[in-house]
Amino acid sequence: MKFVVSFVLILLLGINTSQAIPFDISTLKVGIEYVDGMSLNDFNGDNSQDVLLVGRDASKQKQLQIITLNKGKAAKPQSEVVNLDNSVLFFDTAKLAGFDKQSLLFLQPGKVMRFDAIDKKLHPLIHINTIYRHSVQQTTALSQLTFAIDINADGLSDFILPDFKQNWVFMQRPDGSFAPPQALEVLAEMRLFKNKSAVYVGSPVFLADFNFDGETDLIFHSQSDLLVFFQRKGVFSTKAKKVALDLALPLTDDYDDLNKDHSNKVSHSFFRLTDLNNDNILDLLTKVTKSSGFFDKSSQYQIYFGHKNGAKNEVEFAQKPHSVISSKGLQFELTLVDINGDKTLDLISPSYELGVGSIISSLFSSSADLDVMFHPLQDGRYKAEANLEKELTVDFDLNSGQNVFPLLKVSDFDGDGRKDLLLGHGSKKIYLYKGVSGGRLFAKKSQRFKIPLPRDGKLVAHKDLNNDGKTDVVIRYDKLDGEGLSDSMSVLLAR
């Protein structure tokens, strides 16, 4: 396939030439008709980032393509489009011993395979039974599943994969082989729905030193409990210590939500475990959703800072939250990122007010107004009032039913050591707010330019492509963005 590279001209974009564009923009054609996933990684070993695309052709044949970026500006295919076995379920990337580049892995029923860019074939790494068995829908989308994780901080990826009665842990050895698998007793969750369908889901896993002995433990969330498997020199306890999350408002999970009575409903769900305040102790985030009717919902995130229980020598959480982040509407896709460089995580919360008026307005305009609130961690807590609030307009297509998600990225796009804010407005406007020192997070005024944007902001990735200390942007499009864009991708290289 001929690979076409063309630079996007300022006049074609309709940009105000009085304002400098902070990126060099190029577009390229891609060889996969339906792109399901994208990953930016060094698959070449040349210390620059490449673009991995996975997806399907018109006949639903699963495919991959690796695109090498030449210092980010020009692009050429490292390999042609490669057909994959349609039994492939997920992909991930990993650091394997003996390779100076990232390895591309695929999960098939019963095994993990490594893709070899030279012979274009899949080679078996390990054999394993998981909850991901043979599917009757083998031509569905090929998405990423994070199962390759460096558990013991030795620079090599280990594997964690769920089965029905246990999670399997494969620790990678320095010679590239894997130690015999360890079985951690964790039951997969079976979710039953009123239509008699059932879905098996593996419990999310988190890494942390739960008992303060200097070794990373594995923590799983299961209903209102944490299941902790303690590590001792690469070996984990086979049975978990159950730690109850004894919160003032008990945790609940409602999976069949459309069939519930929404007249007066409060749900409290687990969201994430992570170290927010950089004290090397896990913190807990949960989400509360309140309904007074199907079109009258509000939500809040509750933050519980973990502390050390001296008697048990383990992490413990208080019953009541230390901070609460509320919204008049529904919050979604909470982003955790260190905006101001103080090594603690700040919260970015987009929200949409789900009311009859806002829905009618959205139906007429085919767009939605989203409020994005910024809550930095200050004086040991997150203030209820946002430090900064931005309003975004996101276009969507009623015919497709595609979820609306804004383009929102926080990173150092100009290389000055401060995080900047990149926002998308509508279908073709990008605003870049520079990071500033002092009490404000970002400058009041933005640099603005135009480029076609995908309807789904999740199709935009950001990373330093050419190792110049500046974050670059890669935008891919799909069929819902129109025929003129669906087979192309844009690369925005920071100037």
Tab-separated table of C-alpha atoms in Angstrom:
chain	number	residue	atom	x	y	z
A	1	MET	CA	0.000	0.000	0.000
A	2	LYS	CA	1.297	3.372	-0.920
A	3	PHE	CA	1.813	5.474	2.177
A	4	VAL	CA	0.815	9.091	1.682
A	5	VAL	CA	2.215	11.846	3.847
A	6	SER	CA	1.042	15.430	3.461
A	7	PHE	CA	1.594	18.486	5.581
A	8	VAL	CA	-1.498	20.385	6.619
A	9	LEU	CA	-1.318	23.979	5.419
A	10	ILE	CA	-2.308	26.916	7.572
A	11	LEU	CA	-4.641	28.303	4.918
A	12	LEU	CA	-6.455	24.993	4.577
A	13	LEU	CA	-6.996	24.887	8.313
A	14	GLY	CA	-8.338	28.412	8.396
A	15	ILE	CA	-6.024	29.456	11.226
A	16	ASN	CA	-5.442	33.024	12.237
A	17	THR	CA	-1.906	33.616	10.965
A	18	SER	CA	-1.336	36.357	13.513
A	19	GLN	CA	-1.067	33.688	16.171
A	20	ALA	CA	1.733	31.136	15.957
A	21	ILE	CA	0.656	27.511	15.821
A	22	PRO	CA	2.414	25.591	18.606
A	23	PHE	CA	2.639	22.385	16.523
A	24	ASP	CA	3.916	21.231	13.147
A	25	ILE	CA	1.011	19.238	11.733
A	26	SER	CA	1.181	16.384	9.272
A	27	THR	CA	-1.422	13.883	8.103
A	28	LEU	CA	-1.029	10.354	6.836
A	29	LYS	CA	-3.141	7.563	5.446
A	30	VAL	CA	-3.573	4.385	7.442
A	31	GLY	CA	-4.015	0.905	6.030
A	32	ILE	CA	-6.615	-0.524	8.428
A	33	GLU	CA	-10.220	0.224	7.580
A	34	TYR	CA	-11.669	-0.083	11.098
A	35	VAL	CA	-9.108	0.960	13.714
A	36	ASP	CA	-10.048	-0.375	17.155
A	37	GLY	CA	-6.996	0.605	19.183
A	38	MET	CA	-3.809	2.657	19.107
A	39	SER	CA	-0.661	2.591	21.225
A	40	LEU	CA	2.428	4.817	21.196
A	41	ASN	CA	5.621	2.943	22.068
A	42	ASP	CA	9.166	2.291	20.900
A	43	PHE	CA	8.690	-0.885	18.896
A	44	ASN	CA	11.923	-0.253	16.930
A	45	GLY	CA	14.480	0.235	19.679
A	46	ASP	CA	15.535	3.585	18.173
A	47	ASN	CA	14.510	5.633	21.248
A	48	SER	CA	11.646	7.307	19.415
A	49	GLN	CA	7.966	6.468	19.515
A	50	ASP	CA	6.122	4.431	16.908
A	51	VAL	CA	2.383	4.153	16.337
A	52	LEU	CA	0.664	0.796	16.660
A	53	LEU	CA	-2.768	0.429	15.088
A	54	VAL	CA	-4.952	-2.642	15.531
A	55	GLY	CA	-8.326	-3.234	13.980
A	56	ARG	CA	-10.211	-5.004	11.197
A	57	ASP	CA	-10.845	-4.807	7.464
A	58	ALA	CA	-14.262	-4.739	5.794
A	59	SER	CA	-14.603	-8.515	6.155
A	60	LYS	CA	-13.796	-8.262	9.919
A	61	GLN	CA	-10.336	-9.813	9.493
A	62	LYS	CA	-8.223	-8.663	12.461
A	63	GLN	CA	-5.103	-6.695	11.527
A	64	LEU	CA	-2.192	-4.660	12.849
A	65	GLN	CA	0.087	-1.978	11.449
A	66	ILE	CA	3.181	-0.409	13.028
A	67	ILE	CA	4.080	3.061	11.769
A	68	THR	CA	7.567	4.450	12.357
A	69	LEU	CA	7.733	8.194	12.887
A	70	ASN	CA	10.921	9.830	11.614
A	71	LYS	CA	11.594	12.306	14.435
A	72	GLY	CA	7.857	12.795	14.566
A	73	LYS	CA	7.621	14.900	11.390
A	74	ALA	CA	7.469	12.398	8.573
A	75	ALA	CA	5.950	8.982	8.621
A	76	LYS	CA	6.544	5.765	6.742
A	77	PRO	CA	5.321	2.229	7.268
A	78	GLN	CA	7.689	0.014	9.207
A	79	SER	CA	5.599	-2.905	8.035
A	80	GLU	CA	2.669	-3.535	5.804
A	81	VAL	CA	-0.697	-4.309	7.273
A	82	VAL	CA	-0.466	-7.754	8.889
A	83	ASN	CA	-3.411	-10.119	9.210
A	84	LEU	CA	-3.911	-11.698	12.625
A	85	ASP	CA	-5.608	-14.881	13.718
A	86	ASN	CA	-9.217	-13.929	14.450
A	87	SER	CA	-9.043	-15.824	17.752
A	88	VAL	CA	-6.903	-12.947	19.117
A	89	LEU	CA	-8.847	-11.265	21.930
A	90	PHE	CA	-6.698	-8.450	23.367
A	91	PHE	CA	-3.329	-6.773	22.941
A	92	ASP	CA	-0.806	-5.227	25.327
A	93	THR	CA	2.817	-4.077	25.302
A	94	ALA	CA	5.623	-5.331	27.530
A	95	LYS	CA	9.344	-5.101	28.263
A	96	LEU	CA	10.868	-8.534	27.765
A	97	ALA	CA	14.438	-9.512	28.656
A	98	GLY	CA	16.746	-9.652	25.641
A	99	PHE	CA	14.845	-7.017	23.660
A	100	ASP	CA	15.860	-3.347	23.548
A	101	LYS	CA	12.392	-2.331	22.406
A	102	GLN	CA	8.824	-2.739	23.542
A	103	SER	CA	7.278	-6.080	22.637
A	104	LEU	CA	3.765	-6.367	21.272
A	105	LEU	CA	1.707	-9.100	22.935
A	106	PHE	CA	-1.602	-10.697	22.009
A	107	LEU	CA	-3.872	-12.756	24.221
A	108	GLN	CA	-5.459	-15.786	22.593
A	109	PRO	CA	-7.571	-18.420	24.342
A	110	GLY	CA	-5.093	-20.418	26.414
A	111	LYS	CA	-1.913	-18.489	25.621
A	112	VAL	CA	-0.027	-15.200	25.412
A	113	MET	CA	1.720	-14.577	22.097
A	114	ARG	CA	4.564	-12.233	21.107
A	115	PHE	CA	4.466	-10.548	17.713
A	116	ASP	CA	7.749	-10.681	15.782
A	117	ALA	CA	8.120	-7.650	13.495
A	118	ILE	CA	10.646	-9.495	11.314
A	119	ASP	CA	8.736	-12.647	10.356
A	120	LYS	CA	5.306	-11.041	10.999
A	121	LYS	CA	4.199	-14.015	13.074
A	122	LEU	CA	2.942	-14.668	16.598
A	123	HIS	CA	5.185	-16.753	18.864
A	124	PRO	CA	3.962	-18.350	22.135
A	125	LEU	CA	5.306	-16.947	25.409
A	126	ILE	CA	3.213	-18.730	28.012
A	127	HIS	CA	0.228	-21.074	28.097
A	128	ILE	CA	-2.544	-20.120	30.489
A	129	ASN	CA	-6.281	-20.591	30.997
A	130	THR	CA	-8.218	-17.398	31.743
A	131	ILE	CA	-11.816	-16.204	31.794
A	132	TYR	CA	-11.172	-15.059	28.216
A	133	ARG	CA	-12.086	-18.220	26.325
A	134	HIS	CA	-13.159	-18.884	22.758
A	135	SER	CA	-15.757	-16.352	21.696
A	136	VAL	CA	-18.636	-16.668	19.255
A	137	GLN	CA	-17.889	-13.041	18.366
A	138	GLN	CA	-14.353	-13.508	17.071
A	139	THR	CA	-14.699	-10.646	14.600
A	140	THR	CA	-15.484	-7.978	17.198
A	141	ALA	CA	-13.222	-5.071	18.104
A	142	LEU	CA	-9.656	-5.762	19.224
A	143	SER	CA	-8.969	-3.705	22.346
A	144	GLN	CA	-6.147	-3.318	24.859
A	145	LEU	CA	-6.112	-5.262	28.115
A	146	THR	CA	-3.443	-4.316	30.650
A	147	PHE	CA	-2.033	-7.625	31.842
A	148	ALA	CA	1.724	-6.927	31.505
A	149	ILE	CA	2.867	-5.099	34.673
A	150	ASP	CA	6.292	-4.719	36.286
A	151	ILE	CA	5.386	-5.970	39.754
A	152	ASN	CA	8.829	-6.069	41.386
A	153	ALA	CA	10.341	-2.940	39.748
A	154	ASP	CA	13.123	-4.873	37.980
A	155	GLY	CA	12.416	-3.229	34.616
A	156	LEU	CA	10.797	-6.371	33.181
A	157	SER	CA	7.088	-6.991	32.667
A	158	ASP	CA	5.289	-9.668	34.656
A	159	PHE	CA	1.842	-11.008	33.778
A	160	ILE	CA	-1.395	-11.004	35.804
A	161	LEU	CA	-4.455	-12.633	34.221
A	162	PRO	CA	-7.807	-13.634	35.771
A	163	ASP	CA	-9.346	-17.103	35.663
A	164	PHE	CA	-12.693	-18.122	37.121
A	165	LYS	CA	-11.375	-19.135	40.552
A	166	GLN	CA	-7.954	-17.508	40.703
A	167	ASN	CA	-5.650	-14.928	39.185
A	168	TRP	CA	-2.479	-16.264	37.592
A	169	VAL	CA	0.791	-14.416	38.222
A	170	PHE	CA	3.828	-15.037	36.004
A	171	MET	CA	7.026	-13.370	37.236
A	172	GLN	CA	9.613	-12.765	34.505
A	173	ARG	CA	13.172	-13.860	35.212
A	174	PRO	CA	16.282	-11.894	34.099
A	175	ASP	CA	16.920	-14.443	31.314
A	176	GLY	CA	13.467	-13.841	29.829
A	177	SER	CA	11.881	-17.060	31.083
A	178	PHE	CA	8.959	-17.046	33.484
A	179	ALA	CA	8.796	-18.617	36.915
A	180	PRO	CA	6.065	-21.240	37.429
A	181	PRO	CA	2.677	-19.493	37.695
A	182	GLN	CA	1.314	-18.582	41.099
A	183	ALA	CA	-2.416	-19.014	41.693
A	184	LEU	CA	-4.021	-16.291	43.796
A	185	GLU	CA	-7.465	-17.266	45.036
A	186	VAL	CA	-9.743	-14.569	43.613
A	187	LEU	CA	-13.162	-15.461	42.213
A	188	ALA	CA	-14.212	-13.780	38.997
A	189	GLU	CA	-17.403	-11.764	39.457
A	190	MET	CA	-20.486	-13.118	37.680
A	191	ARG	CA	-22.919	-10.320	36.876
A	192	LEU	CA	-26.482	-11.457	36.254
A	193	PHE	CA	-29.029	-9.334	34.415
A	194	LYS	CA	-32.795	-9.478	34.171
A	195	ASN	CA	-32.601	-10.838	30.628
A	196	LYS	CA	-30.853	-13.912	32.126
A	197	SER	CA	-27.509	-13.036	30.560
A	198	ALA	CA	-24.331	-13.400	32.595
A	199	VAL	CA	-20.945	-11.738	32.267
A	200	TYR	CA	-17.765	-12.804	34.062
A	201	VAL	CA	-15.428	-9.987	35.036
A	202	GLY	CA	-12.005	-10.145	36.651
A	203	SER	CA	-11.447	-8.046	39.765
A	204	PRO	CA	-9.261	-4.958	39.251
A	205	VAL	CA	-5.741	-5.313	40.692
A	206	PHE	CA	-3.603	-2.609	42.307
A	207	LEU	CA	0.071	-2.635	43.309
A	208	ALA	CA	1.281	-1.186	46.615
A	209	ASP	CA	3.243	-2.005	49.759
A	210	PHE	CA	0.227	-2.687	51.968
A	211	ASN	CA	2.117	-3.887	55.081
A	212	PHE	CA	5.124	-1.522	54.878
A	213	ASP	CA	7.772	-4.254	54.507
A	214	GLY	CA	9.363	-2.752	51.395
A	215	GLU	CA	7.845	-5.236	48.937
A	216	THR	CA	5.010	-4.690	46.473
A	217	ASP	CA	1.793	-6.521	47.314
A	218	LEU	CA	-1.179	-7.269	45.048
A	219	ILE	CA	-4.544	-5.837	46.072
A	220	PHE	CA	-7.844	-6.774	44.437
A	221	HIS	CA	-11.200	-5.086	44.934
A	222	SER	CA	-14.150	-7.401	45.554
A	223	GLN	CA	-17.519	-5.873	46.462
A	224	SER	CA	-16.984	-4.075	49.822
A	225	ASP	CA	-13.625	-5.677	50.541
A	226	LEU	CA	-9.999	-5.548	49.527
A	227	LEU	CA	-8.200	-8.857	48.981
A	228	VAL	CA	-4.507	-8.418	49.787
A	229	PHE	CA	-1.827	-10.906	48.711
A	230	PHE	CA	1.435	-10.156	50.492
A	231	GLN	CA	4.731	-10.596	48.671
A	232	ARG	CA	7.879	-12.123	50.081
A	233	LYS	CA	10.855	-12.118	47.665
A	234	GLY	CA	8.792	-12.673	44.546
A	235	VAL	CA	6.361	-15.170	46.096
A	236	PHE	CA	2.813	-14.177	47.004
A	237	SER	CA	0.540	-15.621	49.647
A	238	THR	CA	-1.905	-17.986	47.938
A	239	LYS	CA	-4.853	-16.861	50.063
A	240	ALA	CA	-5.752	-13.254	50.547
A	241	LYS	CA	-6.187	-11.271	53.693
A	242	LYS	CA	-9.676	-9.774	53.475
A	243	VAL	CA	-9.748	-6.102	54.463
A	244	ALA	CA	-13.262	-4.675	54.826
A	245	LEU	CA	-13.899	-1.179	53.510
A	246	ASP	CA	-16.018	-0.113	56.481
A	247	LEU	CA	-17.294	3.174	55.087
A	248	ALA	CA	-20.121	5.267	56.519
A	249	LEU	CA	-21.999	4.845	53.238
A	250	PRO	CA	-21.680	1.161	52.211
A	251	LEU	CA	-20.390	0.358	48.753
A	252	THR	CA	-22.926	-0.920	46.218
A	253	ASP	CA	-22.714	-1.913	42.555
A	254	ASP	CA	-25.682	-1.626	40.185
A	255	TYR	CA	-24.895	-3.215	36.843
A	256	ASP	CA	-28.444	-3.512	35.478
A	257	ASP	CA	-29.013	0.173	36.040
A	258	LEU	CA	-31.694	0.793	33.395
A	259	ASN	CA	-34.118	-1.521	35.213
A	260	LYS	CA	-33.817	0.200	38.588
A	261	ASP	CA	-36.220	2.608	40.268
A	262	HIS	CA	-34.586	6.022	39.897
A	263	SER	CA	-37.120	8.032	41.915
A	264	ASN	CA	-34.963	8.164	45.040
A	265	LYS	CA	-31.743	6.256	44.633
A	266	VAL	CA	-28.202	6.579	45.996
A	267	SER	CA	-25.402	4.331	44.774
A	268	HIS	CA	-21.868	4.276	46.179
A	269	SER	CA	-19.297	2.532	44.008
A	270	PHE	CA	-15.594	1.766	44.250
A	271	PHE	CA	-13.495	3.830	41.832
A	272	ARG	CA	-9.742	3.444	42.402
A	273	LEU	CA	-6.841	2.838	44.755
A	274	THR	CA	-3.743	4.987	44.269
A	275	ASP	CA	-1.292	7.174	46.185
A	276	LEU	CA	-2.681	10.685	45.758
A	277	ASN	CA	-0.548	12.681	48.201
A	278	ASN	CA	2.852	11.013	47.599
A	279	ASP	CA	3.220	9.612	51.122
A	280	ASN	CA	3.728	6.040	49.829
A	281	ILE	CA	0.374	4.966	51.313
A	282	LEU	CA	-2.638	3.936	49.240
A	283	ASP	CA	-5.633	6.273	49.080
A	284	LEU	CA	-9.192	5.317	48.160
A	285	LEU	CA	-11.537	7.033	45.713
A	286	THR	CA	-15.233	6.204	45.483
A	287	LYS	CA	-18.134	7.665	43.506
A	288	VAL	CA	-21.612	8.511	44.819
A	289	THR	CA	-24.483	8.971	42.360
A	290	LYS	CA	-27.803	10.402	43.538
A	291	SER	CA	-31.030	10.187	41.522
A	292	SER	CA	-34.365	11.896	42.007
A	293	GLY	CA	-35.535	10.519	38.675
A	294	PHE	CA	-33.929	9.226	35.509
A	295	PHE	CA	-33.266	12.787	34.262
A	296	ASP	CA	-32.299	14.285	37.607
A	297	LYS	CA	-28.930	12.919	38.658
A	298	SER	CA	-25.925	14.317	40.451
A	299	SER	CA	-22.645	12.745	41.464
A	300	GLN	CA	-19.617	13.258	43.654
A	301	TYR	CA	-16.225	11.696	44.189
A	302	GLN	CA	-15.213	10.896	47.751
A	303	ILE	CA	-11.538	10.715	48.737
A	304	TYR	CA	-10.279	8.692	51.693
A	305	PHE	CA	-6.577	9.238	52.446
A	306	GLY	CA	-4.972	6.069	53.706
A	307	HIS	CA	-2.934	6.018	56.908
A	308	LYS	CA	-0.775	3.472	58.692
A	309	ASN	CA	-2.435	1.402	61.401
A	310	GLY	CA	0.420	1.002	63.863
A	311	ALA	CA	-1.040	-2.026	65.611
A	312	LYS	CA	-1.638	-4.009	62.402
A	313	ASN	CA	1.191	-2.347	60.445
A	314	GLU	CA	-1.132	-2.062	57.455
A	315	VAL	CA	-2.967	0.559	55.423
A	316	GLU	CA	-6.282	1.704	56.896
A	317	PHE	CA	-9.043	4.057	55.756
A	318	ALA	CA	-11.361	6.241	57.808
A	319	GLN	CA	-15.136	5.765	57.655
A	320	LYS	CA	-15.775	9.290	56.417
A	321	PRO	CA	-14.098	10.929	53.393
A	322	HIS	CA	-11.442	13.612	53.848
A	323	SER	CA	-12.516	15.412	50.664
A	324	VAL	CA	-15.638	15.456	48.493
A	325	ILE	CA	-15.792	16.719	44.896
A	326	SER	CA	-19.408	17.373	43.863
A	327	SER	CA	-21.171	18.349	40.671
A	328	LYS	CA	-24.688	19.454	39.759
A	329	GLY	CA	-24.647	16.869	36.990
A	330	LEU	CA	-23.020	13.526	36.300
A	331	GLN	CA	-19.251	13.339	36.572
A	332	PHE	CA	-17.346	10.947	34.355
A	333	GLU	CA	-13.798	9.936	33.395
A	334	LEU	CA	-12.046	11.520	36.390
A	335	THR	CA	-8.435	12.324	35.440
A	336	LEU	CA	-5.602	12.148	37.999
A	337	VAL	CA	-2.493	14.092	37.037
A	338	ASP	CA	0.191	16.195	38.749
A	339	ILE	CA	-0.574	19.589	37.211
A	340	ASN	CA	1.585	21.907	39.328
A	341	GLY	CA	4.674	19.696	39.716
A	342	ASP	CA	4.415	19.124	43.489
A	343	LYS	CA	4.482	15.308	43.025
A	344	THR	CA	0.879	14.931	44.213
A	345	LEU	CA	-2.085	14.088	42.004
A	346	ASP	CA	-4.656	16.727	41.143
A	347	LEU	CA	-8.213	15.952	40.014
A	348	ILE	CA	-9.839	16.951	36.726
A	349	SER	CA	-13.552	16.209	36.618
A	350	PRO	CA	-15.734	16.697	33.502
A	351	SER	CA	-19.465	16.718	34.169
A	352	TYR	CA	-22.715	16.963	32.232
A	353	GLU	CA	-25.977	18.233	33.689
A	354	LEU	CA	-28.538	15.559	32.848
A	355	GLY	CA	-31.798	17.495	32.795
A	356	VAL	CA	-34.765	17.639	30.434
A	357	GLY	CA	-33.787	21.140	29.264
A	358	SER	CA	-30.161	20.263	28.551
A	359	ILE	CA	-31.151	17.087	26.725
A	360	ILE	CA	-33.645	18.927	24.480
A	361	SER	CA	-31.037	21.592	23.735
A	362	SER	CA	-28.480	18.919	22.859
A	363	LEU	CA	-30.944	17.169	20.552
A	364	PHE	CA	-31.480	20.348	18.541
A	365	SER	CA	-27.828	21.392	18.373
A	366	SER	CA	-26.169	17.923	18.189
A	367	SER	CA	-23.724	19.170	20.773
A	368	ALA	CA	-23.339	19.128	24.521
A	369	ASP	CA	-21.865	21.611	26.965
A	370	LEU	CA	-19.538	20.016	29.487
A	371	ASP	CA	-18.140	21.623	32.623
A	372	VAL	CA	-14.556	20.665	33.458
A	373	MET	CA	-13.471	21.361	37.044
A	374	PHE	CA	-9.883	21.369	38.312
A	375	HIS	CA	-9.176	20.496	41.943
A	376	PRO	CA	-5.496	20.591	42.945
A	377	LEU	CA	-4.412	18.929	46.184
A	378	GLN	CA	-3.743	21.813	48.572
A	379	ASP	CA	-2.977	21.743	52.303
A	380	GLY	CA	-3.615	18.024	52.468
A	381	ARG	CA	-7.074	17.997	50.899
A	382	TYR	CA	-9.120	18.730	47.799
A	383	LYS	CA	-11.314	21.788	48.208
A	384	ALA	CA	-14.980	21.445	47.330
A	385	GLU	CA	-14.781	24.587	45.212
A	386	ALA	CA	-12.829	24.154	41.996
A	387	ASN	CA	-9.621	26.127	41.512
A	388	LEU	CA	-10.489	26.468	37.825
A	389	GLU	CA	-13.503	25.657	35.667
A	390	LYS	CA	-13.703	25.421	31.884
A	391	GLU	CA	-16.711	24.887	29.661
A	392	LEU	CA	-16.391	22.714	26.559
A	393	THR	CA	-18.697	22.086	23.642
A	394	VAL	CA	-18.591	18.579	22.242
A	395	ASP	CA	-20.280	17.604	18.968
A	396	PHE	CA	-21.952	14.229	18.638
A	397	ASP	CA	-23.973	12.222	16.151
A	398	LEU	CA	-27.468	11.179	17.243
A	399	ASN	CA	-27.668	8.542	14.516
A	400	SER	CA	-24.580	6.675	15.738
A	401	GLY	CA	-25.330	6.835	19.461
A	402	GLN	CA	-21.615	7.349	20.082
A	403	ASN	CA	-20.593	8.440	23.567
A	404	VAL	CA	-19.536	12.049	23.915
A	405	PHE	CA	-16.100	12.625	25.394
A	406	PRO	CA	-14.045	15.821	25.134
A	407	LEU	CA	-10.460	16.230	24.032
A	408	LEU	CA	-8.738	17.091	27.307
A	409	LYS	CA	-4.991	16.560	27.808
A	410	VAL	CA	-2.651	17.898	30.492
A	411	SER	CA	1.083	17.670	29.749
A	412	ASP	CA	4.166	19.790	29.059
A	413	PHE	CA	3.629	20.674	25.402
A	414	ASP	CA	6.253	23.451	25.232
A	415	GLY	CA	9.069	21.875	27.263
A	416	ASP	CA	9.269	24.577	29.951
A	417	GLY	CA	8.778	22.132	32.827
A	418	ARG	CA	5.184	23.203	33.554
A	419	LYS	CA	2.058	21.268	32.594
A	420	ASP	CA	-0.147	22.857	29.928
A	421	LEU	CA	-3.821	22.279	29.136
A	422	LEU	CA	-5.002	21.169	25.688
A	423	LEU	CA	-8.772	21.370	25.102
A	424	GLY	CA	-10.914	20.588	22.092
A	425	HIS	CA	-13.980	22.671	21.286
A	426	GLY	CA	-16.544	21.279	18.882
A	427	SER	CA	-15.327	19.476	15.769
A	428	LYS	CA	-12.228	21.495	14.835
A	429	LYS	CA	-11.010	23.957	17.473
A	430	ILE	CA	-8.103	23.354	19.859
A	431	TYR	CA	-7.210	25.674	22.731
A	432	LEU	CA	-3.795	25.441	24.394
A	433	TYR	CA	-3.459	27.083	27.821
A	434	LYS	CA	0.144	27.433	28.993
A	435	GLY	CA	1.061	26.396	32.506
A	436	VAL	CA	2.008	29.243	34.838
A	437	SER	CA	3.633	29.512	38.232
A	438	GLY	CA	1.884	30.805	41.330
A	439	GLY	CA	-1.693	30.192	42.424
A	440	ARG	CA	-3.146	29.794	38.936
A	441	LEU	CA	-2.799	26.514	37.128
A	442	PHE	CA	-2.905	27.831	33.564
A	443	ALA	CA	-2.773	31.142	31.705
A	444	LYS	CA	-6.078	32.964	31.178
A	445	LYS	CA	-5.560	33.364	27.433
A	446	SER	CA	-5.048	30.463	25.078
A	447	GLN	CA	-3.363	29.772	21.783
A	448	ARG	CA	-6.066	28.679	19.363
A	449	PHE	CA	-5.916	26.843	16.074
A	450	LYS	CA	-8.101	24.636	13.933
A	451	ILE	CA	-7.755	21.027	12.910
A	452	PRO	CA	-10.422	18.356	12.358
A	453	LEU	CA	-11.120	16.587	15.651
A	454	PRO	CA	-12.670	13.163	16.165
A	455	ARG	CA	-16.068	13.059	17.796
A	456	ASP	CA	-14.548	10.906	20.527
A	457	GLY	CA	-11.686	12.618	22.381
A	458	LYS	CA	-10.417	9.203	23.483
A	459	LEU	CA	-9.034	8.751	19.966
A	460	VAL	CA	-6.372	11.366	20.769
A	461	ALA	CA	-3.080	10.248	22.365
A	462	HIS	CA	-0.184	12.341	23.649
A	463	LYS	CA	3.481	11.496	24.225
A	464	ASP	CA	6.956	12.860	23.525
A	465	LEU	CA	7.499	11.271	20.107
A	466	ASN	CA	11.033	12.521	19.367
A	467	ASN	CA	12.623	12.857	22.821
A	468	ASP	CA	12.923	16.651	22.742
A	469	GLY	CA	11.223	17.155	26.120
A	470	LYS	CA	7.972	18.383	24.542
A	471	THR	CA	4.738	16.408	24.429
A	472	ASP	CA	3.356	15.705	20.967
A	473	VAL	CA	-0.144	14.652	19.912
A	474	VAL	CA	-1.464	11.901	17.648
A	475	ILE	CA	-5.065	12.082	16.431
A	476	ARG	CA	-6.801	9.188	14.756
A	477	TYR	CA	-10.254	9.195	13.243
A	478	ASP	CA	-12.930	6.545	12.724
A	479	LYS	CA	-15.880	5.943	10.408
A	480	LEU	CA	-18.126	8.304	12.355
A	481	ASP	CA	-15.828	11.210	11.446
A	482	GLY	CA	-16.649	10.929	7.742
A	483	GLU	CA	-15.047	9.371	4.684
A	484	GLY	CA	-12.516	12.159	4.272
A	485	LEU	CA	-11.008	11.484	7.697
A	486	SER	CA	-11.735	7.861	8.553
A	487	ASP	CA	-8.650	6.500	6.775
A	488	SER	CA	-6.229	9.121	8.087
A	489	MET	CA	-4.308	10.194	11.165
A	490	SER	CA	-2.777	13.523	12.194
A	491	VAL	CA	0.533	13.994	13.987
A	492	LEU	CA	1.029	17.248	15.924
A	493	LEU	CA	4.706	17.708	16.695
A	494	ALA	CA	5.344	20.351	19.364
A	495	ARG	CA	7.533	23.226	18.165
